[in-house]
Short mmCIF file of C-alpha atoms and ligand atoms in Angstrom, two decimals:
data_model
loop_
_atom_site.label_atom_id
_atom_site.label_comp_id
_atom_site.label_asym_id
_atom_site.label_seq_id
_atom_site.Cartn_x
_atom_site.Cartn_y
_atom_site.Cartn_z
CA UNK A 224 28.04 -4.66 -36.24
CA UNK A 225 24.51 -3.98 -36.88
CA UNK A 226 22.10 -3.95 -34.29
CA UNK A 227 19.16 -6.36 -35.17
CA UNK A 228 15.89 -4.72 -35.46
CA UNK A 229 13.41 -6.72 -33.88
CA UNK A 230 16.01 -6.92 -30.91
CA UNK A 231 15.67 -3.28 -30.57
CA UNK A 232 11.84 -2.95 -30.99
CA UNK A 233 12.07 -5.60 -28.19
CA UNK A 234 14.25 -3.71 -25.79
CA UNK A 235 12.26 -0.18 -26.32
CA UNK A 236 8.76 -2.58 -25.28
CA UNK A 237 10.50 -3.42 -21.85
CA UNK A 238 11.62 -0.05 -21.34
CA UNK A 239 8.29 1.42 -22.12
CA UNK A 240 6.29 -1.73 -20.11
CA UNK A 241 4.70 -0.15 -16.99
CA UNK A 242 6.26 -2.12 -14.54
CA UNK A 243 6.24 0.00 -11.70
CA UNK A 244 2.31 0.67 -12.38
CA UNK A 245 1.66 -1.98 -9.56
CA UNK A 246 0.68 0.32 -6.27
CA UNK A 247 3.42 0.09 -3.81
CA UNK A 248 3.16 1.45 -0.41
CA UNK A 249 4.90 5.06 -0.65
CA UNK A 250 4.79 5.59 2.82
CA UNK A 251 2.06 5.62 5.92
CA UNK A 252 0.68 7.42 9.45
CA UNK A 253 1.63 6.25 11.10
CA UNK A 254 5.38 6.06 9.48
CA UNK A 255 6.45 2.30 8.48
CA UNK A 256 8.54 0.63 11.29
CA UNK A 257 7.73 4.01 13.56
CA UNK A 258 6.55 4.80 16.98
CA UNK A 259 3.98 7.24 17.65
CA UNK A 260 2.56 8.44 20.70
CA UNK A 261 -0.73 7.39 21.95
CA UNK A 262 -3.18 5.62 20.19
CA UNK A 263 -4.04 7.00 16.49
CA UNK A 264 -7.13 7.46 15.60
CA UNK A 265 -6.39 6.14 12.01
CA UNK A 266 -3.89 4.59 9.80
CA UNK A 267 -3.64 5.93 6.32
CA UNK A 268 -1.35 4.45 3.65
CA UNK A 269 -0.05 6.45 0.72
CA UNK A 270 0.60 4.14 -2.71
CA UNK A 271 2.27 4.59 -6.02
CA UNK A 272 -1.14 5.09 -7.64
CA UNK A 273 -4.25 5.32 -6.80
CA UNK A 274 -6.33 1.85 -5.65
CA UNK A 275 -9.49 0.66 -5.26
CA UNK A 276 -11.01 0.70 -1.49
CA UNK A 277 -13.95 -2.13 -2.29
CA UNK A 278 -11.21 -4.28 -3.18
CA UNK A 279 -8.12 -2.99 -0.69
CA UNK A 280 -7.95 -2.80 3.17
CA UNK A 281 -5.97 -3.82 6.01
CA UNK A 282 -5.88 -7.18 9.10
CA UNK A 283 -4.69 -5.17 11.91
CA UNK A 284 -2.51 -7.30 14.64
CA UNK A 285 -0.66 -6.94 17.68
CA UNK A 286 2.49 -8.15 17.79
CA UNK A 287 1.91 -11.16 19.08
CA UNK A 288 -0.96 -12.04 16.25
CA UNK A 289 -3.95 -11.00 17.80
CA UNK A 290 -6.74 -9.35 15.81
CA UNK A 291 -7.78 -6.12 16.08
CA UNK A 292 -11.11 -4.40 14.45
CA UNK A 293 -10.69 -1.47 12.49
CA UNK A 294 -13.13 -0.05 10.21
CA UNK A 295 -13.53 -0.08 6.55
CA UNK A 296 -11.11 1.14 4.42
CA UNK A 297 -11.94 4.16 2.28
CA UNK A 298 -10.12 6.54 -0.34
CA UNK A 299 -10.98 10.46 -0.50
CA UNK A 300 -11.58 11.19 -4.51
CA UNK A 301 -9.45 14.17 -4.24
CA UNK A 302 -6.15 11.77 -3.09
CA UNK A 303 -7.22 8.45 -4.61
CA UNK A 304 -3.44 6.64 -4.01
CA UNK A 305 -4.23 6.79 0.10
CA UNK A 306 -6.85 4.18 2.45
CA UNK A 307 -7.83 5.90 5.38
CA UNK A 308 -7.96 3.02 7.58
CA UNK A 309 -10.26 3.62 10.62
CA UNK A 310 -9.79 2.10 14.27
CA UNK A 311 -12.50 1.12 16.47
CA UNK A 312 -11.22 1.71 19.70
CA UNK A 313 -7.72 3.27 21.12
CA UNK A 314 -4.84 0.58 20.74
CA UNK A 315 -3.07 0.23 24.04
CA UNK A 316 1.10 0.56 23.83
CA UNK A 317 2.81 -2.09 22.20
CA UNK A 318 3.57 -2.89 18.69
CA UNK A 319 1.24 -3.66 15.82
CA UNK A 320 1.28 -5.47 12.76
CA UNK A 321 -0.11 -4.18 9.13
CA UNK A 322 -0.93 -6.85 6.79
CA UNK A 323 -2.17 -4.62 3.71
CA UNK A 324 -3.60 -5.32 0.58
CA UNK A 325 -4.79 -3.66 -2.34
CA UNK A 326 -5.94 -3.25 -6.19
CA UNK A 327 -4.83 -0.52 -7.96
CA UNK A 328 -6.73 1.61 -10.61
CA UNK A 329 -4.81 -0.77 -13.47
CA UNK A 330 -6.21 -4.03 -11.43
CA UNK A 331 -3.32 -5.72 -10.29
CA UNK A 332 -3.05 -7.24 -7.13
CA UNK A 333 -0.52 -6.25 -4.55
CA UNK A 334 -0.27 -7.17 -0.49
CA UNK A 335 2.50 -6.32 1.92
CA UNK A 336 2.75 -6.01 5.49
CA UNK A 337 4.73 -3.36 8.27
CA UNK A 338 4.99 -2.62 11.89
CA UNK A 339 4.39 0.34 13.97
CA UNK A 340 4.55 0.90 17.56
CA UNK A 341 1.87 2.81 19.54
CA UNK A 342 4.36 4.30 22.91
CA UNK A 343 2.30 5.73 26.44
CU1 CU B 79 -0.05 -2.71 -11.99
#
């Protein structure tokens, strides 16, 4: 049986469509679901590919939904794919809530949240 042409041309476009080009957090400091110890005087969050800070940033909360201030989110040129995430002031012990948000370098829109805990 022959294979149809166009079916193939049409397989080899999905294959090749970038459909991981979205950024996707790769991992953050602190870690995803991890404890630290003491207050951090940051959070940074590594993605797929690099994103754009005017456009990306983080609502900070404690666990049980309060807001907490941090400062505004910015991207060394030498590692574009991570937001340095500043915090105002130390965050007491107890767990915390990342709701994140980005654009990457190809536009597109993507949002996602974690937890962390900050231990004495
Ligand atoms: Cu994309």
């Amino acid at each position: 049986m022959k294979f149809p042409r166009m079916a193939l041309a049409a397989a080899l476009f999905v294959l090749a469509s970038p459909v991981w080009a979205h950024a996707f957090l790769d991992h953050a400091v602190p870690s995803v679901g991890g404890a630290v110890s003491g207050s951090p005087g940051e959070l940074t969050l590594t993605f797929s590919e690099g994103v754009v800070p005017a456009f990306s940033g983080v609502a900070l909360t404690s666990a049980a939904g309060a807001s907490i201030p941090t400062g505004k989110a910015r991207v060394d040129p030498a590692t574009p794919a991570t937001l340095h995430v500043p915090l105002g002031g130390k965050l007491a012990p107890g767990t915390y809530v990342v709701n994140w948000h980005v654009v990457s370098d190809d536009t597109h829109r993507t949002s996602g949240s974690y937890k962390f805990t900050v231990s004495p």
